[in-house]
Amino acid sequence: MQEAQVIRSLAALAHEARLRVFRALVVAGPEGLTPSALAEQLGIAPNALSFHLKELFHAELVSQERLGRNVLYRAAFPAMNGLLAYMTENCCQGTACTPAGAASCHC
């Protein structure tokens, strides 16, 4: 992953609503979600959601597919994995990012 793409991805995720939308799409998996399902699930106004989906799409973190009158959004798992790999390789120097003895999250 190129540095410019990393910056676009991190900038897109650096907003509470966009992070929530992206997380919901990751949880939805390959089936994805429609904007109306996302708006209802997250309690985000449709016009605001449209803006956030556009930002995530331009950062290449989500894909969209038109199905008749609806648009289906999915998390772009290759981009997400590329971002995580970049962060691990370049920010943690290829080693585990948690300090020794740190408690792991059991979320």
Short mmCIF file of N, CA, C and O in Angstrom, two decimals:
data_model
loop_
_atom_site.label_atom_id
_atom_site.label_comp_id
_atom_site.label_asym_id
_atom_site.label_seq_id
_atom_site.Cartn_x
_atom_site.Cartn_y
_atom_site.Cartn_z
N MET A 1 0.84 -1.17 0.00
CA MET A 1 0.00 0.00 0.00
C MET A 1 0.89 1.24 0.00
O MET A 1 1.86 1.30 0.75
N GLN A 2 0.54 2.18 -0.84
CA GLN A 2 1.30 3.41 -0.95
C GLN A 2 0.95 4.37 0.18
O GLN A 2 -0.17 4.37 0.69
N GLU A 3 1.91 5.20 0.54
CA GLU A 3 1.72 6.14 1.65
C GLU A 3 0.52 7.06 1.43
O GLU A 3 -0.23 7.34 2.36
N ALA A 4 0.31 7.52 0.21
CA ALA A 4 -0.82 8.41 -0.07
C ALA A 4 -2.15 7.72 0.22
O ALA A 4 -3.08 8.34 0.77
N GLN A 5 -2.25 6.44 -0.12
CA GLN A 5 -3.48 5.69 0.15
C GLN A 5 -3.66 5.49 1.65
O GLN A 5 -4.78 5.55 2.16
N VAL A 6 -2.58 5.25 2.37
CA VAL A 6 -2.65 5.10 3.83
C VAL A 6 -3.20 6.38 4.44
O VAL A 6 -4.09 6.35 5.30
N ILE A 7 -2.70 7.51 3.98
CA ILE A 7 -3.16 8.81 4.51
C ILE A 7 -4.64 9.02 4.22
O ILE A 7 -5.40 9.44 5.10
N ARG A 8 -5.09 8.70 3.00
CA ARG A 8 -6.52 8.84 2.65
C ARG A 8 -7.37 7.93 3.52
O ARG A 8 -8.43 8.33 4.01
N SER A 9 -6.91 6.70 3.73
CA SER A 9 -7.67 5.75 4.54
C SER A 9 -7.78 6.20 5.99
O SER A 9 -8.87 6.19 6.57
N LEU A 10 -6.66 6.59 6.56
CA LEU A 10 -6.67 7.02 7.95
C LEU A 10 -7.49 8.30 8.12
O LEU A 10 -8.22 8.44 9.12
N ALA A 11 -7.41 9.21 7.17
CA ALA A 11 -8.20 10.44 7.25
C ALA A 11 -9.69 10.14 7.19
O ALA A 11 -10.48 10.73 7.93
N ALA A 12 -10.07 9.19 6.33
CA ALA A 12 -11.48 8.83 6.23
C ALA A 12 -11.99 8.19 7.52
O ALA A 12 -13.13 8.42 7.92
N LEU A 13 -11.16 7.41 8.16
CA LEU A 13 -11.58 6.73 9.39
C LEU A 13 -11.49 7.62 10.62
O LEU A 13 -11.98 7.24 11.68
N ALA A 14 -10.89 8.79 10.48
CA ALA A 14 -10.69 9.69 11.62
C ALA A 14 -11.91 10.55 11.89
O ALA A 14 -11.82 11.73 12.18
N HIS A 15 -13.08 9.95 11.78
CA HIS A 15 -14.34 10.63 12.08
C HIS A 15 -15.25 9.59 12.73
O HIS A 15 -15.38 8.47 12.22
N GLU A 16 -15.89 9.96 13.81
CA GLU A 16 -16.69 9.00 14.58
C GLU A 16 -17.75 8.30 13.72
O GLU A 16 -17.87 7.07 13.75
N ALA A 17 -18.50 9.06 12.94
CA ALA A 17 -19.57 8.45 12.14
C ALA A 17 -19.00 7.52 11.08
O ALA A 17 -19.52 6.42 10.86
N ARG A 18 -17.93 7.95 10.39
CA ARG A 18 -17.35 7.09 9.35
C ARG A 18 -16.75 5.82 9.95
O ARG A 18 -16.86 4.74 9.36
N LEU A 19 -16.14 5.93 11.10
CA LEU A 19 -15.60 4.74 11.75
C LEU A 19 -16.73 3.78 12.11
O LEU A 19 -16.62 2.57 11.91
N ARG A 20 -17.85 4.32 12.62
CA ARG A 20 -19.00 3.47 12.95
C ARG A 20 -19.57 2.80 11.71
O ARG A 20 -19.94 1.62 11.73
N VAL A 21 -19.66 3.54 10.60
CA VAL A 21 -20.17 2.98 9.35
C VAL A 21 -19.24 1.87 8.86
O VAL A 21 -19.70 0.78 8.51
N PHE A 22 -17.95 2.14 8.88
CA PHE A 22 -16.99 1.14 8.42
C PHE A 22 -17.06 -0.12 9.29
O PHE A 22 -17.08 -1.24 8.77
N ARG A 23 -17.13 0.05 10.59
CA ARG A 23 -17.22 -1.10 11.48
C ARG A 23 -18.49 -1.91 11.20
O ARG A 23 -18.46 -3.15 11.19
N ALA A 24 -19.61 -1.23 10.98
CA ALA A 24 -20.86 -1.93 10.68
C ALA A 24 -20.74 -2.72 9.38
O ALA A 24 -21.24 -3.86 9.30
N LEU A 25 -20.06 -2.17 8.38
CA LEU A 25 -19.88 -2.89 7.13
C LEU A 25 -18.93 -4.06 7.29
O LEU A 25 -19.13 -5.11 6.65
N VAL A 26 -17.92 -3.93 8.12
CA VAL A 26 -17.01 -5.05 8.38
C VAL A 26 -17.80 -6.18 9.05
O VAL A 26 -17.68 -7.34 8.65
N VAL A 27 -18.61 -5.84 10.03
CA VAL A 27 -19.41 -6.86 10.72
C VAL A 27 -20.41 -7.50 9.76
O VAL A 27 -20.63 -8.72 9.82
N ALA A 28 -20.99 -6.73 8.85
CA ALA A 28 -21.95 -7.27 7.89
C ALA A 28 -21.30 -8.26 6.94
O ALA A 28 -21.97 -9.14 6.40
N GLY A 29 -20.01 -8.11 6.72
CA GLY A 29 -19.29 -9.05 5.86
C GLY A 29 -19.60 -8.85 4.40
O GLY A 29 -20.05 -7.78 3.97
N PRO A 30 -19.39 -9.90 3.59
CA PRO A 30 -19.55 -9.80 2.15
C PRO A 30 -20.98 -9.47 1.70
O PRO A 30 -21.19 -8.99 0.59
N GLU A 31 -21.96 -9.70 2.56
CA GLU A 31 -23.35 -9.39 2.20
C GLU A 31 -23.58 -7.90 2.10
O GLU A 31 -24.45 -7.44 1.37
N GLY A 32 -22.82 -7.12 2.87
CA GLY A 32 -22.95 -5.67 2.84
C GLY A 32 -24.26 -5.18 3.40
O GLY A 32 -25.08 -5.95 3.92
N LEU A 33 -24.48 -3.88 3.29
CA LEU A 33 -25.70 -3.24 3.79
C LEU A 33 -26.12 -2.12 2.86
O LEU A 33 -25.27 -1.49 2.22
N THR A 34 -27.40 -1.85 2.82
CA THR A 34 -27.92 -0.71 2.07
C THR A 34 -27.81 0.53 2.94
O THR A 34 -27.74 0.43 4.17
N PRO A 35 -27.81 1.70 2.33
CA PRO A 35 -27.78 2.92 3.13
C PRO A 35 -28.94 3.02 4.12
O PRO A 35 -28.75 3.48 5.25
N SER A 36 -30.13 2.57 3.72
CA SER A 36 -31.26 2.65 4.64
C SER A 36 -31.06 1.74 5.85
O SER A 36 -31.38 2.11 6.98
N ALA A 37 -30.49 0.56 5.64
CA ALA A 37 -30.21 -0.34 6.76
C ALA A 37 -29.13 0.26 7.67
O ALA A 37 -29.24 0.19 8.90
N LEU A 38 -28.11 0.86 7.07
CA LEU A 38 -27.06 1.51 7.86
C LEU A 38 -27.62 2.67 8.67
O LEU A 38 -27.31 2.83 9.86
N ALA A 39 -28.44 3.51 8.03
CA ALA A 39 -29.01 4.68 8.71
C ALA A 39 -29.84 4.24 9.91
O ALA A 39 -29.75 4.82 10.99
N GLU A 40 -30.65 3.22 9.71
CA GLU A 40 -31.49 2.72 10.81
C GLU A 40 -30.64 2.10 11.92
O GLU A 40 -30.85 2.38 13.10
N GLN A 41 -29.69 1.29 11.56
CA GLN A 41 -28.84 0.60 12.54
C GLN A 41 -28.01 1.58 13.36
O GLN A 41 -27.84 1.40 14.56
N LEU A 42 -27.48 2.62 12.71
CA LEU A 42 -26.55 3.52 13.37
C LEU A 42 -27.19 4.82 13.85
O LEU A 42 -26.56 5.59 14.56
N GLY A 43 -28.44 5.06 13.45
CA GLY A 43 -29.10 6.29 13.86
C GLY A 43 -28.48 7.53 13.24
O GLY A 43 -28.38 8.57 13.88
N ILE A 44 -28.05 7.41 11.99
CA ILE A 44 -27.44 8.53 11.27
C ILE A 44 -28.43 9.00 10.21
O ILE A 44 -29.02 8.18 9.48
N ALA A 45 -28.62 10.31 10.12
CA ALA A 45 -29.53 10.87 9.11
C ALA A 45 -29.06 10.46 7.71
O ALA A 45 -27.86 10.45 7.44
N PRO A 46 -30.01 10.13 6.83
CA PRO A 46 -29.63 9.67 5.48
C PRO A 46 -28.72 10.62 4.72
O PRO A 46 -27.79 10.17 4.04
N ASN A 47 -28.95 11.93 4.81
CA ASN A 47 -28.09 12.86 4.07
C ASN A 47 -26.67 12.88 4.63
O ASN A 47 -25.69 12.95 3.89
N ALA A 48 -26.53 12.79 5.95
CA ALA A 48 -25.19 12.71 6.56
C ALA A 48 -24.52 11.39 6.22
O ALA A 48 -23.33 11.34 5.92
N LEU A 49 -25.30 10.31 6.24
CA LEU A 49 -24.75 8.99 5.91
C LEU A 49 -24.23 8.98 4.48
O LEU A 49 -23.15 8.43 4.22
N SER A 50 -24.95 9.59 3.56
CA SER A 50 -24.52 9.65 2.17
C SER A 50 -23.16 10.32 2.05
O SER A 50 -22.27 9.84 1.32
N PHE A 51 -22.96 11.41 2.78
CA PHE A 51 -21.68 12.10 2.78
C PHE A 51 -20.57 11.20 3.30
O PHE A 51 -19.49 11.11 2.70
N HIS A 52 -20.82 10.50 4.41
CA HIS A 52 -19.80 9.65 5.00
C HIS A 52 -19.48 8.44 4.11
O HIS A 52 -18.31 8.06 3.99
N LEU A 53 -20.49 7.86 3.49
CA LEU A 53 -20.25 6.75 2.57
C LEU A 53 -19.41 7.20 1.37
O LEU A 53 -18.53 6.48 0.91
N LYS A 54 -19.69 8.41 0.90
CA LYS A 54 -18.91 8.96 -0.22
C LYS A 54 -17.44 9.10 0.18
O LYS A 54 -16.53 8.75 -0.58
N GLU A 55 -17.18 9.60 1.38
CA GLU A 55 -15.80 9.75 1.85
C GLU A 55 -15.10 8.40 1.97
O GLU A 55 -13.94 8.26 1.58
N LEU A 56 -15.78 7.41 2.50
CA LEU A 56 -15.20 6.07 2.62
C LEU A 56 -14.97 5.45 1.24
O LEU A 56 -13.96 4.77 1.02
N PHE A 57 -15.88 5.70 0.31
CA PHE A 57 -15.73 5.18 -1.04
C PHE A 57 -14.53 5.81 -1.73
O PHE A 57 -13.73 5.12 -2.38
N HIS A 58 -14.38 7.13 -1.60
CA HIS A 58 -13.24 7.81 -2.22
C HIS A 58 -11.91 7.38 -1.60
O HIS A 58 -10.88 7.41 -2.27
N ALA A 59 -11.94 6.96 -0.35
CA ALA A 59 -10.73 6.44 0.30
C ALA A 59 -10.52 4.96 -0.04
O ALA A 59 -9.56 4.35 0.44
N GLU A 60 -11.41 4.40 -0.84
CA GLU A 60 -11.35 3.00 -1.29
C GLU A 60 -11.48 2.01 -0.14
O GLU A 60 -10.98 0.89 -0.21
N LEU A 61 -12.16 2.41 0.93
CA LEU A 61 -12.39 1.52 2.06
C LEU A 61 -13.71 0.78 1.95
O LEU A 61 -13.93 -0.20 2.66
N VAL A 62 -14.59 1.23 1.08
CA VAL A 62 -15.85 0.53 0.82
C VAL A 62 -16.07 0.46 -0.68
O VAL A 62 -15.55 1.27 -1.45
N SER A 63 -16.84 -0.54 -1.07
CA SER A 63 -17.25 -0.66 -2.47
C SER A 63 -18.76 -0.49 -2.51
O SER A 63 -19.44 -0.62 -1.50
N GLN A 64 -19.26 -0.19 -3.68
CA GLN A 64 -20.70 -0.05 -3.84
C GLN A 64 -21.14 -0.81 -5.07
O GLN A 64 -20.40 -0.90 -6.06
N GLU A 65 -22.33 -1.37 -4.99
CA GLU A 65 -22.90 -2.12 -6.11
C GLU A 65 -24.36 -1.75 -6.22
O GLU A 65 -25.10 -1.82 -5.24
N ARG A 66 -24.75 -1.34 -7.41
CA ARG A 66 -26.14 -0.98 -7.64
C ARG A 66 -26.94 -2.25 -7.88
O ARG A 66 -26.59 -3.08 -8.72
N LEU A 67 -28.02 -2.39 -7.12
CA LEU A 67 -28.94 -3.52 -7.26
C LEU A 67 -30.33 -2.95 -7.48
O LEU A 67 -31.06 -2.66 -6.53
N GLY A 68 -30.69 -2.74 -8.74
CA GLY A 68 -31.98 -2.12 -9.05
C GLY A 68 -31.97 -0.68 -8.56
O GLY A 68 -31.11 0.11 -8.93
N ARG A 69 -32.90 -0.35 -7.69
CA ARG A 69 -33.00 1.00 -7.15
C ARG A 69 -32.12 1.20 -5.92
O ARG A 69 -31.98 2.31 -5.44
N ASN A 70 -31.57 0.13 -5.40
CA ASN A 70 -30.76 0.20 -4.18
C ASN A 70 -29.26 0.15 -4.50
O ASN A 70 -28.86 -0.32 -5.55
N VAL A 71 -28.50 0.64 -3.55
CA VAL A 71 -27.04 0.54 -3.62
C VAL A 71 -26.61 -0.27 -2.41
O VAL A 71 -27.07 -0.02 -1.29
N LEU A 72 -25.77 -1.24 -2.64
CA LEU A 72 -25.26 -2.07 -1.56
C LEU A 72 -23.81 -1.69 -1.31
O LEU A 72 -23.00 -1.62 -2.24
N TYR A 73 -23.50 -1.41 -0.06
CA TYR A 73 -22.13 -1.05 0.33
C TYR A 73 -21.49 -2.21 1.07
O TYR A 73 -22.16 -2.90 1.86
N ARG A 74 -20.22 -2.43 0.79
CA ARG A 74 -19.45 -3.48 1.46
C ARG A 74 -18.10 -2.90 1.89
O ARG A 74 -17.55 -2.05 1.20
N ALA A 75 -17.59 -3.42 2.98
CA ALA A 75 -16.23 -3.06 3.39
C ALA A 75 -15.27 -3.64 2.36
O ALA A 75 -15.45 -4.75 1.88
N ALA A 76 -14.25 -2.88 2.01
CA ALA A 76 -13.21 -3.34 1.08
C ALA A 76 -12.14 -4.04 1.91
O ALA A 76 -11.19 -3.42 2.37
N PHE A 77 -12.33 -5.33 2.13
CA PHE A 77 -11.43 -6.09 3.00
C PHE A 77 -9.98 -6.08 2.52
O PHE A 77 -9.07 -5.98 3.35
N PRO A 78 -9.70 -6.16 1.22
CA PRO A 78 -8.30 -6.08 0.80
C PRO A 78 -7.65 -4.74 1.20
O PRO A 78 -6.50 -4.72 1.63
N ALA A 79 -8.39 -3.65 1.07
CA ALA A 79 -7.85 -2.34 1.47
C ALA A 79 -7.64 -2.28 2.98
O ALA A 79 -6.62 -1.77 3.45
N MET A 80 -8.60 -2.82 3.74
CA MET A 80 -8.47 -2.84 5.19
C MET A 80 -7.25 -3.66 5.60
O MET A 80 -6.44 -3.23 6.43
N ASN A 81 -7.10 -4.84 5.00
CA ASN A 81 -5.95 -5.69 5.33
C ASN A 81 -4.64 -5.05 4.90
O ASN A 81 -3.63 -5.17 5.60
N GLY A 82 -4.65 -4.35 3.77
CA GLY A 82 -3.45 -3.64 3.33
C GLY A 82 -3.06 -2.54 4.29
O GLY A 82 -1.88 -2.34 4.59
N LEU A 83 -4.06 -1.81 4.80
CA LEU A 83 -3.79 -0.75 5.77
C LEU A 83 -3.22 -1.32 7.06
O LEU A 83 -2.23 -0.82 7.60
N LEU A 84 -3.82 -2.40 7.54
CA LEU A 84 -3.31 -3.04 8.76
C LEU A 84 -1.90 -3.58 8.56
O LEU A 84 -1.04 -3.43 9.44
N ALA A 85 -1.65 -4.17 7.40
CA ALA A 85 -0.31 -4.69 7.11
C ALA A 85 0.71 -3.55 7.05
O ALA A 85 1.82 -3.67 7.59
N TYR A 86 0.32 -2.45 6.42
CA TYR A 86 1.22 -1.29 6.34
C TYR A 86 1.54 -0.78 7.73
O TYR A 86 2.71 -0.49 8.04
N MET A 87 0.53 -0.63 8.56
CA MET A 87 0.74 -0.11 9.91
C MET A 87 1.63 -1.05 10.71
O MET A 87 2.53 -0.60 11.42
N THR A 88 1.41 -2.34 10.60
CA THR A 88 2.22 -3.30 11.34
C THR A 88 3.67 -3.28 10.86
O THR A 88 4.59 -3.23 11.66
N GLU A 89 3.84 -3.28 9.55
CA GLU A 89 5.19 -3.34 9.00
C GLU A 89 5.97 -2.05 9.22
O GLU A 89 7.14 -2.07 9.57
N ASN A 90 5.32 -0.91 9.02
CA ASN A 90 6.02 0.35 9.03
C ASN A 90 5.98 1.08 10.36
O ASN A 90 6.82 1.95 10.60
N CYS A 91 5.03 0.78 11.19
CA CYS A 91 4.92 1.49 12.46
C CYS A 91 5.37 0.64 13.64
O CYS A 91 5.74 1.17 14.68
N CYS A 92 5.33 -0.64 13.46
CA CYS A 92 5.74 -1.55 14.54
C CYS A 92 7.00 -2.31 14.17
O CYS A 92 7.39 -3.24 14.86
N GLN A 93 7.57 -1.98 13.05
CA GLN A 93 8.79 -2.60 12.55
C GLN A 93 8.67 -4.12 12.45
O GLN A 93 9.60 -4.86 12.72
N GLY A 94 7.48 -4.57 12.08
CA GLY A 94 7.26 -5.99 11.85
C GLY A 94 7.08 -6.83 13.10
O GLY A 94 6.96 -8.04 13.03
N THR A 95 7.07 -6.21 14.28
CA THR A 95 6.89 -6.96 15.51
C THR A 95 5.50 -6.68 16.08
O THR A 95 4.80 -5.79 15.62
N ALA A 96 5.14 -7.43 17.10
CA ALA A 96 3.85 -7.22 17.75
C ALA A 96 3.79 -5.80 18.29
O ALA A 96 4.76 -5.28 18.82
N CYS A 97 2.64 -5.17 18.14
CA CYS A 97 2.50 -3.76 18.53
C CYS A 97 2.14 -3.58 20.00
O CYS A 97 2.09 -2.47 20.48
N THR A 98 1.86 -4.66 20.71
CA THR A 98 1.52 -4.53 22.12
C THR A 98 2.75 -4.77 22.97
O THR A 98 3.54 -5.67 22.69
N PRO A 99 2.94 -3.98 24.00
CA PRO A 99 4.09 -4.20 24.89
C PRO A 99 3.96 -5.54 25.61
O PRO A 99 2.85 -6.03 25.83
N ALA A 100 5.09 -6.09 25.95
CA ALA A 100 5.09 -7.37 26.67
C ALA A 100 4.32 -7.21 27.97
O ALA A 100 4.48 -6.22 28.70
N GLY A 101 3.46 -8.15 28.28
CA GLY A 101 2.70 -8.12 29.52
C GLY A 101 1.43 -7.31 29.45
O GLY A 101 0.67 -7.26 30.41
N ALA A 102 1.14 -6.66 28.31
CA ALA A 102 -0.08 -5.87 28.19
C ALA A 102 -1.27 -6.82 28.07
O ALA A 102 -1.19 -7.87 27.45
N ALA A 103 -2.35 -6.44 28.71
CA ALA A 103 -3.56 -7.26 28.66
C ALA A 103 -4.15 -7.20 27.26
O ALA A 103 -4.20 -6.13 26.65
N SER A 104 -4.59 -8.33 26.76
CA SER A 104 -5.22 -8.33 25.44
C SER A 104 -6.72 -8.06 25.59
O SER A 104 -7.31 -8.32 26.62
N CYS A 105 -7.30 -7.54 24.52
CA CYS A 105 -8.71 -7.21 24.52
C CYS A 105 -9.51 -8.46 24.20
O CYS A 105 -9.19 -9.19 23.26
N HIS A 106 -10.52 -8.73 24.98
CA HIS A 106 -11.40 -9.88 24.73
C HIS A 106 -12.78 -9.34 24.36
O HIS A 106 -13.78 -9.71 24.94
N CYS A 107 -12.79 -8.44 23.35
CA CYS A 107 -14.03 -7.80 22.92
C CYS A 107 -14.92 -8.78 22.19
O CYS A 107 -14.50 -9.57 21.45
#
